Short mmCIF file of C-alpha atoms in Angstrom, two decimals:
data_model
loop_
_atom_site.label_atom_id
_atom_site.label_comp_id
_atom_site.label_asym_id
_atom_site.label_seq_id
_atom_site.Cartn_x
_atom_site.Cartn_y
_atom_site.Cartn_z
CA UNK L 1 0.00 0.00 0.00
CA UNK L 2 1.31 3.46 -0.81
CA UNK L 3 1.96 5.82 2.09
CA UNK L 4 -0.65 8.60 2.26
CA UNK L 5 2.13 11.15 1.77
CA UNK L 6 2.58 9.96 -1.79
CA UNK L 7 -0.87 11.22 -2.74
CA UNK L 8 0.49 14.75 -2.70
CA UNK L 9 3.81 13.78 -4.34
CA UNK L 10 2.44 14.27 -7.86
CA UNK L 11 4.87 14.74 -10.70
CA UNK L 12 3.89 17.44 -13.18
CA UNK L 13 5.14 17.65 -16.74
CA UNK L 14 6.95 20.88 -16.11
CA UNK L 15 9.04 19.52 -13.27
CA UNK L 16 10.13 15.91 -13.81
CA UNK L 17 10.61 13.54 -16.71
CA UNK L 18 13.68 11.40 -16.13
CA UNK L 19 17.10 11.82 -14.56
CA UNK L 20 19.78 10.99 -17.15
CA UNK L 21 22.77 8.86 -16.30
CA UNK L 22 26.12 10.51 -15.96
CA UNK L 23 28.04 10.09 -19.20
CA UNK L 24 30.74 7.46 -19.00
CA UNK L 25 34.09 7.92 -20.66
CA UNK L 26 34.28 4.52 -22.32
CA UNK L 27 30.96 2.67 -22.32
CA UNK L 28 31.46 1.74 -18.67
CA UNK L 29 28.67 0.33 -16.55
CA UNK L 30 26.34 3.06 -15.28
CA UNK L 31 27.34 4.69 -12.04
CA UNK L 32 23.76 5.60 -11.18
CA UNK L 33 20.32 4.28 -12.09
CA UNK L 34 18.22 6.38 -14.45
CA UNK L 35 14.97 7.52 -12.85
CA UNK L 36 12.05 7.49 -15.29
CA UNK L 37 9.03 9.44 -14.08
CA UNK L 38 7.91 9.69 -17.71
CA UNK L 39 8.92 8.07 -20.96
CA UNK L 40 11.80 9.55 -22.92
CA UNK L 41 9.26 10.63 -25.55
CA UNK L 42 7.39 13.54 -24.00
CA UNK L 43 6.20 14.90 -27.34
CA UNK L 44 3.89 12.08 -28.44
CA UNK L 45 0.55 11.57 -26.71
CA UNK L 46 1.28 8.13 -25.31
CA UNK L 47 1.17 6.78 -21.77
CA UNK L 48 2.45 3.67 -19.99
CA UNK L 49 0.25 1.69 -17.61
CA UNK L 50 1.80 0.05 -14.54
CA UNK L 51 0.52 -1.87 -11.52
CA UNK L 52 2.06 -2.28 -8.06
CA UNK L 53 1.43 -5.37 -5.95
CA UNK L 54 2.55 -5.77 -2.35
CA UNK L 55 1.43 -9.05 -0.73
CA UNK L 56 -1.67 -8.47 1.36
CA UNK L 57 -4.03 -9.74 -1.34
CA UNK L 58 -3.67 -11.16 -4.84
CA UNK L 59 -6.06 -8.84 -6.65
CA UNK L 60 -7.68 -10.08 -9.83
CA UNK L 61 -4.84 -10.65 -12.32
CA UNK L 62 -7.06 -12.58 -14.74
CA UNK L 63 -9.43 -9.64 -15.13
CA UNK L 64 -6.60 -7.12 -15.47
CA UNK L 65 -4.94 -9.27 -18.11
CA UNK L 66 -8.20 -9.70 -19.99
CA UNK L 67 -8.73 -5.94 -20.15
CA UNK L 68 -5.13 -5.29 -21.21
CA UNK L 69 -5.27 -8.05 -23.83
CA UNK L 70 -8.57 -6.82 -25.25
CA UNK L 71 -7.08 -3.35 -25.60
CA UNK L 72 -3.70 -4.45 -26.98
CA UNK L 73 -1.74 -2.94 -24.09
CA UNK L 74 1.55 -4.18 -22.61
CA UNK L 75 1.98 -2.96 -19.03
CA UNK L 76 4.52 -3.26 -16.22
CA UNK L 77 3.93 -5.06 -12.93
CA UNK L 78 5.95 -3.96 -9.93
CA UNK L 79 5.92 -6.95 -7.60
CA UNK L 80 7.37 -7.62 -4.19
CA UNK L 81 9.11 -10.90 -3.51
CA UNK L 82 6.53 -11.73 -0.87
CA UNK L 83 3.71 -11.33 -3.41
CA UNK L 84 5.49 -13.73 -5.76
CA UNK L 85 6.05 -16.28 -2.99
CA UNK L 86 2.49 -16.00 -1.73
CA UNK L 87 0.78 -15.96 -5.14
CA UNK L 88 3.01 -17.88 -7.57
CA UNK L 89 0.16 -18.88 -9.88
CA UNK L 90 -1.03 -15.29 -10.25
CA UNK L 91 2.54 -14.20 -10.88
CA UNK L 92 3.02 -16.78 -13.62
CA UNK L 93 -0.22 -15.66 -15.24
CA UNK L 94 0.87 -12.02 -15.26
CA UNK L 95 4.36 -12.53 -16.58
CA UNK L 96 3.58 -15.25 -19.10
CA UNK L 97 1.51 -12.64 -20.93
CA UNK L 98 4.65 -10.65 -21.75
CA UNK L 99 4.26 -7.76 -19.33
CA UNK L 100 7.38 -6.21 -17.77
CA UNK L 101 8.42 -7.31 -14.30
CA UNK L 102 9.85 -4.69 -11.92
CA UNK L 103 11.59 -5.47 -8.62
CA UNK L 104 9.56 -3.71 -5.92
CA UNK L 105 11.75 -5.07 -3.07
CA UNK L 106 11.06 -8.17 -1.02
CA UNK L 107 8.72 -6.83 1.67
CA UNK L 108 8.15 -3.15 0.79
CA UNK L 109 10.32 -1.24 3.30
CA UNK L 110 11.31 2.43 3.21
CA UNK L 111 14.59 2.32 1.28
CA UNK L 112 15.96 5.56 2.74
CA UNK L 113 15.97 3.83 6.12
CA UNK L 114 18.15 0.96 4.90
CA UNK L 115 21.90 0.57 4.56
CA UNK L 116 23.42 -0.36 1.22
CA UNK L 117 23.72 -3.99 2.32
CA UNK L 118 20.08 -4.03 3.44
CA UNK L 119 18.96 -2.51 0.13
CA UNK L 120 20.85 -5.14 -1.80
CA UNK L 121 19.43 -7.91 0.39
CA UNK L 122 15.89 -6.68 -0.37
CA UNK L 123 16.61 -6.74 -4.09
CA UNK L 124 18.27 -10.15 -3.92
CA UNK L 125 15.47 -11.81 -1.95
CA UNK L 126 12.87 -10.50 -4.39
CA UNK L 127 14.95 -11.51 -7.40
CA UNK L 128 15.42 -14.99 -5.98
CA UNK L 129 11.65 -15.33 -5.74
CA UNK L 130 11.30 -14.23 -9.37
CA UNK L 131 14.05 -16.61 -10.47
CA UNK L 132 12.39 -19.59 -8.83
CA UNK L 133 9.48 -19.07 -11.21
CA UNK L 134 11.81 -18.58 -14.17
CA UNK L 135 11.64 -14.78 -14.38
CA UNK L 136 13.91 -11.80 -13.74
CA UNK L 137 13.39 -8.07 -13.40
CA UNK L 138 16.43 -7.54 -15.61
CA UNK L 139 17.69 -4.76 -13.34
CA UNK L 140 14.47 -2.69 -13.12
CA UNK L 141 13.46 -1.25 -9.74
CA UNK L 142 10.58 0.74 -8.29
CA UNK L 143 10.89 2.31 -4.84
CA UNK L 144 8.34 1.20 -2.24
CA UNK L 145 6.28 4.18 -1.04
CA UNK L 146 8.19 6.16 -3.68
CA UNK L 147 10.65 6.65 -0.85
CA UNK L 148 13.93 8.23 -1.92
CA UNK L 149 13.38 7.42 -5.59
CA UNK L 150 15.46 10.45 -6.60
CA UNK L 151 18.02 10.08 -3.83
CA UNK L 152 21.51 10.11 -5.36
CA UNK L 153 22.84 7.59 -2.86
CA UNK L 154 20.00 5.17 -3.51
CA UNK L 155 20.47 5.37 -7.27
CA UNK L 156 24.21 4.79 -6.89
CA UNK L 157 23.49 1.75 -4.71
CA UNK L 158 21.06 0.44 -7.30
CA UNK L 159 23.59 0.77 -10.11
CA UNK L 160 26.35 -0.79 -8.02
CA UNK L 161 24.11 -3.86 -7.72
CA UNK L 162 23.20 -4.02 -11.41
CA UNK L 163 19.89 -2.12 -11.27
CA UNK L 164 20.19 0.61 -13.87
CA UNK L 165 16.50 1.46 -14.43
CA UNK L 166 14.53 3.10 -11.61
CA UNK L 167 11.05 3.00 -13.16
CA UNK L 168 9.06 5.59 -11.25
CA UNK L 169 5.66 7.06 -12.17
CA UNK L 170 4.05 10.35 -13.08
CA UNK L 171 0.86 10.04 -11.05
CA UNK L 172 -1.11 7.56 -8.97
CA UNK L 173 -4.80 6.97 -9.61
CA UNK L 174 -5.21 6.42 -5.82
CA UNK L 175 -7.43 3.43 -6.49
CA UNK L 176 -5.62 1.72 -3.61
CA UNK L 177 -7.47 4.07 -1.22
CA UNK L 178 -10.82 2.84 -2.52
CA UNK L 179 -11.35 5.97 -4.62
CA UNK L 180 -14.43 6.02 -6.81
CA UNK L 181 -14.18 5.64 -10.56
CA UNK L 182 -15.21 9.30 -10.92
CA UNK L 183 -12.34 10.36 -8.64
CA UNK L 184 -9.88 8.18 -10.54
CA UNK L 185 -10.98 9.55 -13.90
CA UNK L 186 -10.76 13.12 -12.62
CA UNK L 187 -7.12 12.48 -11.74
CA UNK L 188 -6.52 10.94 -15.15
CA UNK L 189 -7.89 14.06 -16.83
CA UNK L 190 -5.93 16.37 -14.54
CA UNK L 191 -2.50 14.77 -14.45
CA UNK L 192 -2.02 12.93 -17.74
CA UNK L 193 0.72 14.43 -19.89
CA UNK L 194 2.54 13.05 -22.95
CA UNK L 195 4.83 10.23 -21.87
CA UNK L 196 3.12 9.81 -18.51
CA UNK L 197 3.57 6.62 -16.50
CA UNK L 198 0.38 5.85 -14.57
CA UNK L 199 0.55 3.68 -11.45
CA UNK L 200 -2.38 1.58 -10.26
CA UNK L 201 -2.64 -1.20 -7.69
CA UNK L 202 -3.45 -4.86 -8.08
CA UNK L 203 -4.69 -5.54 -4.55
CA UNK L 204 -8.16 -6.90 -3.95
CA UNK L 205 -9.28 -3.76 -2.12
CA UNK L 206 -8.11 -1.45 -4.92
CA UNK L 207 -10.75 0.04 -7.20
CA UNK L 208 -8.29 0.29 -10.10
CA UNK L 209 -9.27 -3.00 -11.73
CA UNK L 210 -12.94 -2.02 -11.86
CA UNK L 211 -12.03 1.42 -13.20
CA UNK L 212 -9.49 0.15 -15.76
CA UNK L 213 -11.84 -0.01 -18.78
CA UNK L 214 -12.99 3.53 -18.07
CA UNK L 215 -9.39 4.71 -17.57
CA UNK L 216 -8.43 3.31 -20.97
CA UNK L 217 -11.46 4.74 -22.77
CA UNK L 218 -11.00 8.13 -21.10
CA UNK L 219 -7.37 8.30 -22.16
CA UNK L 220 -8.29 7.40 -25.73
CA UNK L 221 -10.99 10.04 -25.66
CA UNK L 222 -8.29 12.55 -24.68
CA UNK L 223 -6.31 11.54 -27.77
CA UNK L 224 -3.80 9.32 -25.96
CA UNK L 225 -2.40 6.02 -27.09
CA UNK L 226 -0.38 3.46 -25.14
CA UNK L 227 3.28 2.59 -25.26
CA UNK L 228 4.84 -0.31 -23.42
CA UNK L 229 7.49 0.03 -20.70
CA UNK L 230 10.18 -1.47 -22.94
CA UNK L 231 9.74 1.29 -25.51
CA UNK L 232 9.20 3.99 -22.89
CA UNK L 233 12.88 3.84 -21.90
CA UNK L 234 14.29 4.07 -25.44
CA UNK L 235 14.46 7.05 -27.75
CA UNK L 236 15.83 8.49 -30.98
CA UNK L 237 17.82 6.38 -33.41
CA UNK L 238 18.67 3.83 -30.74
CA UNK L 239 14.97 3.48 -30.00
CA UNK L 240 14.18 3.20 -33.70
CA UNK L 241 16.80 0.49 -34.13
CA UNK L 242 15.44 -1.39 -31.12
CA UNK L 243 11.92 -1.22 -32.53
CA UNK L 244 13.06 -2.35 -35.98
CA UNK L 245 14.80 -5.38 -34.45
CA UNK L 246 11.62 -6.42 -32.64
CA UNK L 247 12.14 -4.58 -29.32
CA UNK L 248 11.81 -6.93 -26.32
CA UNK L 249 11.10 -9.85 -28.65
CA UNK L 250 14.45 -9.42 -30.39
CA UNK L 251 17.72 -11.10 -29.47
CA UNK L 252 18.53 -8.06 -27.32
CA UNK L 253 15.68 -8.62 -24.86
CA UNK L 254 14.59 -5.85 -22.50
CA UNK L 255 16.49 -2.59 -21.93
CA UNK L 256 18.96 -2.76 -19.06
CA UNK L 257 19.79 0.93 -18.82
CA UNK L 258 18.78 4.31 -20.03
CA UNK L 259 20.59 5.90 -22.94
CA UNK L 260 24.12 7.06 -22.08
CA UNK L 261 26.95 8.87 -23.78
CA UNK L 262 29.27 6.19 -25.16
CA UNK L 263 32.30 8.46 -24.84
CA UNK L 264 32.99 11.84 -23.33
CA UNK L 265 32.97 13.44 -26.80
CA UNK L 266 29.19 13.82 -26.75
CA UNK L 267 28.56 12.78 -30.36
CA UNK L 268 27.72 9.19 -29.53
CA UNK L 269 25.37 7.15 -27.37
CA UNK L 270 24.88 3.63 -26.11
CA UNK L 271 22.09 1.72 -24.42
CA UNK L 272 22.49 -1.60 -22.67
CA UNK L 273 19.99 -4.43 -23.15
CA UNK L 274 19.57 -7.90 -21.71
CA UNK L 275 22.00 -9.60 -24.08
CA UNK L 276 23.70 -6.76 -25.90
CA UNK L 277 23.96 -3.06 -26.63
CA UNK L 278 22.99 -0.57 -29.31
CA UNK L 279 25.55 2.07 -30.24
CA UNK L 280 24.98 5.30 -32.12
CA UNK L 281 27.49 7.75 -33.51
CA UNK L 282 26.50 10.78 -35.52
CA UNK L 283 28.48 9.85 -38.64
CA UNK L 284 27.72 6.10 -38.56
CA UNK L 285 24.17 5.51 -37.37
CA UNK L 286 22.86 3.00 -34.81
CA UNK L 287 23.91 -0.66 -34.73
CA UNK L 288 23.55 -3.50 -32.26
CA UNK L 289 26.10 -5.94 -30.87
CA UNK L 290 25.09 -8.96 -28.79
CA UNK L 291 25.78 -12.57 -27.85
CA UNK L 292 29.22 -14.13 -28.19
CA UNK L 293 30.38 -11.38 -30.53
CA UNK L 294 29.17 -8.82 -28.03
CA UNK L 295 30.96 -10.55 -25.17
CA UNK L 296 34.18 -10.40 -27.15
CA UNK L 297 33.71 -6.75 -28.10
CA UNK L 298 32.71 -5.62 -24.61
CA UNK L 299 35.61 -7.52 -23.10
CA UNK L 300 38.00 -5.62 -25.36
CA UNK L 301 36.65 -2.28 -24.18
CA UNK L 302 34.01 -1.81 -26.91
CA UNK L 303 34.21 1.72 -28.36
CA UNK L 304 37.44 2.51 -26.51
CA UNK L 305 39.18 -0.44 -28.20
CA UNK L 306 40.93 -0.12 -31.53
CA UNK L 307 37.85 -1.58 -33.22
CA UNK L 308 35.85 1.58 -32.55
CA UNK L 309 32.11 1.66 -33.23
CA UNK L 310 30.04 -1.03 -34.97
CA UNK L 311 29.20 -0.43 -38.62
CA UNK L 312 26.71 -3.30 -38.97
CA UNK L 313 24.25 -5.17 -36.81
CA UNK L 314 25.10 -8.78 -36.07
CA UNK L 315 24.52 -10.38 -39.46
CA UNK L 316 24.23 -13.93 -40.75
CA UNK L 317 27.26 -14.87 -42.84
CA UNK L 318 26.67 -15.67 -46.54
CA UNK L 319 27.29 -19.37 -45.89
CA UNK L 320 24.41 -19.34 -43.38
CA UNK L 321 26.50 -20.93 -40.62
CA UNK L 322 27.98 -18.05 -38.66
CA UNK L 323 27.53 -14.43 -37.63
CA UNK L 324 29.60 -11.28 -37.87
CA UNK L 325 29.77 -7.62 -36.94
CA UNK L 326 31.91 -5.16 -38.87
CA UNK L 327 33.46 -2.34 -36.86
CA UNK L 328 35.35 0.78 -37.86
CA UNK L 329 38.71 -0.99 -37.74
CA UNK L 330 37.97 -4.67 -38.08
CA UNK L 331 35.44 -7.46 -37.68
CA UNK L 332 34.44 -10.17 -35.23
CA UNK L 333 33.28 -13.44 -36.76
CA UNK L 334 31.57 -16.29 -34.96
CA UNK L 335 30.57 -19.83 -35.88
CA UNK L 336 29.63 -22.81 -33.70
CA UNK L 337 32.91 -24.51 -34.55
CA UNK L 338 35.26 -21.54 -34.28
CA UNK L 339 33.80 -19.27 -31.60
CA UNK L 340 34.12 -15.49 -31.79
CA UNK L 341 37.40 -14.31 -33.31
CA UNK L 342 38.81 -10.94 -34.27
CA UNK L 343 40.15 -10.26 -37.77
CA UNK L 344 41.29 -6.90 -39.16
CA UNK L 345 43.73 -4.96 -41.29
CA UNK L 346 45.68 -6.49 -44.16
CA UNK L 347 45.00 -10.02 -42.94
CA UNK L 348 41.27 -9.41 -43.11
CA UNK L 349 41.72 -7.91 -46.59
CA UNK L 350 43.52 -11.05 -47.73
CA UNK L 351 40.83 -13.27 -46.20
CA UNK L 352 38.21 -11.17 -47.97
CA UNK L 353 40.00 -11.51 -51.31
CA UNK L 354 40.03 -15.28 -50.86
CA UNK L 355 36.24 -15.46 -50.33
CA UNK L 356 35.77 -14.82 -46.60
CA UNK L 357 34.35 -17.88 -44.81
CA UNK L 358 33.19 -19.46 -48.07
CA UNK L 359 36.76 -19.65 -49.32
CA UNK L 360 39.12 -22.50 -48.52
CA UNK L 361 40.32 -20.76 -45.36
CA UNK L 362 36.91 -20.98 -43.68
CA UNK L 363 36.41 -19.12 -40.40
CA UNK L 364 39.12 -17.57 -38.23
CA UNK L 365 39.98 -19.75 -35.25
CA UNK L 366 42.30 -17.28 -33.54
CA UNK L 367 42.75 -13.57 -33.17
CA UNK L 368 45.61 -11.91 -34.97
CA UNK L 369 48.79 -12.48 -32.97
CA UNK L 370 52.38 -11.39 -33.15
CA UNK L 371 54.87 -13.81 -34.74
CA UNK L 372 58.56 -13.52 -35.56
CA UNK L 373 58.84 -10.65 -38.02
CA UNK L 374 55.14 -9.88 -38.33
CA UNK L 375 51.57 -10.88 -37.56
CA UNK L 376 49.40 -13.93 -38.22
CA UNK L 377 45.86 -15.27 -37.95
CA UNK L 378 44.80 -18.90 -37.97
CA UNK L 379 41.79 -20.02 -39.99
CA UNK L 380 40.06 -23.38 -40.27
CA UNK L 381 41.83 -24.07 -43.55
CA UNK L 382 45.18 -22.36 -43.11
CA UNK L 383 47.05 -19.33 -41.83
CA UNK L 384 47.52 -15.79 -43.10
CA UNK L 385 50.80 -14.01 -42.33
CA UNK L 386 51.65 -10.33 -42.68
CA UNK L 387 54.57 -7.95 -42.27
CA UNK L 388 55.29 -4.50 -43.62
CA UNK L 389 58.00 -6.00 -45.80
CA UNK L 390 56.06 -8.94 -47.22
CA UNK L 391 52.35 -7.92 -47.13
CA UNK L 392 49.65 -10.52 -46.33
CA UNK L 393 49.83 -14.07 -47.73
CA UNK L 394 48.20 -17.39 -46.96
CA UNK L 395 49.79 -20.77 -46.30
CA UNK L 396 47.71 -23.94 -46.06
CA UNK L 397 47.52 -27.70 -46.42
CA UNK L 398 50.62 -29.91 -46.53
CA UNK L 399 52.86 -26.92 -47.18
CA UNK L 400 51.62 -25.24 -43.99
CA UNK L 401 52.13 -28.44 -42.01
CA UNK L 402 55.78 -28.64 -43.09
CA UNK L 403 56.29 -24.92 -42.55
CA UNK L 404 55.07 -25.22 -38.97
CA UNK L 405 57.25 -28.30 -38.39
CA UNK L 406 60.26 -26.21 -39.38
CA UNK L 407 59.29 -23.45 -36.93
CA UNK L 408 57.07 -21.24 -39.08
CA UNK L 409 58.13 -17.61 -39.20
CA UNK L 410 60.95 -18.34 -36.75
CA UNK L 411 62.51 -20.83 -39.18
CA UNK L 412 65.19 -20.02 -41.74
CA UNK L 413 62.41 -19.61 -44.33
CA UNK L 414 61.01 -16.47 -42.71
CA UNK L 415 57.63 -15.12 -43.78
CA UNK L 416 55.70 -16.05 -46.93
CA UNK L 417 56.11 -13.60 -49.81
CA UNK L 418 53.29 -15.02 -51.95
CA UNK L 419 50.20 -17.23 -51.77
CA UNK L 420 50.36 -20.92 -52.58
CA UNK L 421 50.34 -21.33 -56.38
CA UNK L 422 50.36 -23.96 -59.12
CA UNK L 423 53.59 -25.37 -60.53
CA UNK L 424 54.20 -28.26 -62.88
CA UNK L 425 53.18 -31.38 -61.00
CA UNK L 426 51.98 -29.71 -57.84
CA UNK L 427 51.86 -26.60 -55.68
CA UNK L 428 54.39 -24.25 -54.14
CA UNK L 429 54.72 -21.41 -51.64
CA UNK L 430 57.57 -18.91 -51.67
CA UNK L 431 59.10 -17.50 -48.51
CA UNK L 432 61.65 -14.83 -47.76
CA UNK L 433 64.48 -17.35 -47.76
CA UNK L 434 63.24 -20.36 -49.67
CA UNK L 435 60.40 -22.42 -51.10
CA UNK L 436 58.19 -25.31 -50.02
CA UNK L 437 56.83 -27.54 -52.79
CA UNK L 438 54.14 -30.22 -52.76
CA UNK L 439 54.10 -33.03 -55.34
CA UNK L 440 50.55 -33.86 -56.47
CA UNK L 441 51.53 -37.37 -57.57
CA UNK L 442 53.54 -38.56 -54.59
CA UNK L 443 52.33 -36.19 -51.89
CA UNK L 444 55.95 -35.45 -51.07
CA UNK L 445 56.78 -32.05 -49.59
CA UNK L 446 60.24 -30.65 -50.24
CA UNK L 447 61.97 -27.62 -48.83
CA UNK L 448 64.56 -25.52 -50.61
CA UNK L 449 66.28 -22.69 -48.75
CA UNK L 450 68.55 -19.93 -49.95
CA UNK L 451 71.38 -21.20 -47.74
#
């Protein structure tokens, strides 16, 4: 149940929308949760519907879901851990319908009266209850009693524990007090603004469920439509990319943060999602990175690494087996057999000229590494070597096997100076200080050095 003091704690359009995250210098994890009292989009006449549930009574989830379903609305449900433990069947019904789950603490205490450790324990106990049913809040929080929701220390504590979205509300219908439908609708008419987040209550003594059809029809009569909580926390080109990918139904899942500056330069942005991120830079556009490729990229330092910003979304390779992202200064390729590997520069150019993964080299199975005199990358079907003196050349098959037996680039042969090529009766590769030849008839491999 909300504290009575929250009735007067209304948020007007002129005062509060959301508190942006502090820009990070290198796509670092947020240092503070973003507080959303309204959606990012405060120009369009859309609202988000949300419901709080404590634990005193289950409410009527079936009826709420029926009304939302009939009206095509996706809402958010802010649940305590005790509600989930006490009413697991109702919880499953709510969340199986695709509505957003928000961590509302375990047993609804005043968060300003708790230490950091106590706050984290409240979050963990609630999350454990969600997890036992197969669900997660994904790092979304709503403050019980709206207590301290804009407190800087609380939002730092949330972020330090992986909660980057503090999903607040614009106004409360006060149905939890037993308000009449007329009173609820008067508040809807008075306090609704573009981007508003409306909070109602699921408890059995709340009048919100009975008033819900009238709330929806009144809002539509005022010219308002409905956005879902997933879209409410995205905006601009990142939001458009997220929507085009399928939003919460995409591989990215639900948003994990608000939008942040990707670097201190101020001409870029990033938003974190359940399994990846979307990056935007003013001269490149917005692209997503996720999964194993994302793990590799994020582990390297993402935009602060030499790869820079993504230039493509994760894309299926032409052979249909793997995935790749191109970045400003290289690519990461993944396949089930090879994992996620980095390839760039002249070695990538050579691989490209030989047909990428559909060529005889197949997928990269290592990153580019330093070798004696230059650089090299391993592929499924051979190696590519590079130096400033010799450029990039491939070595494969029986010739590569012998070359590696001799010590590779550390041998007297040095680096390759050409690709493997046809000769009478077989194949040959030339090196800085010699040649390796393969006989097609006998399979014999011979080595000739300059010494």
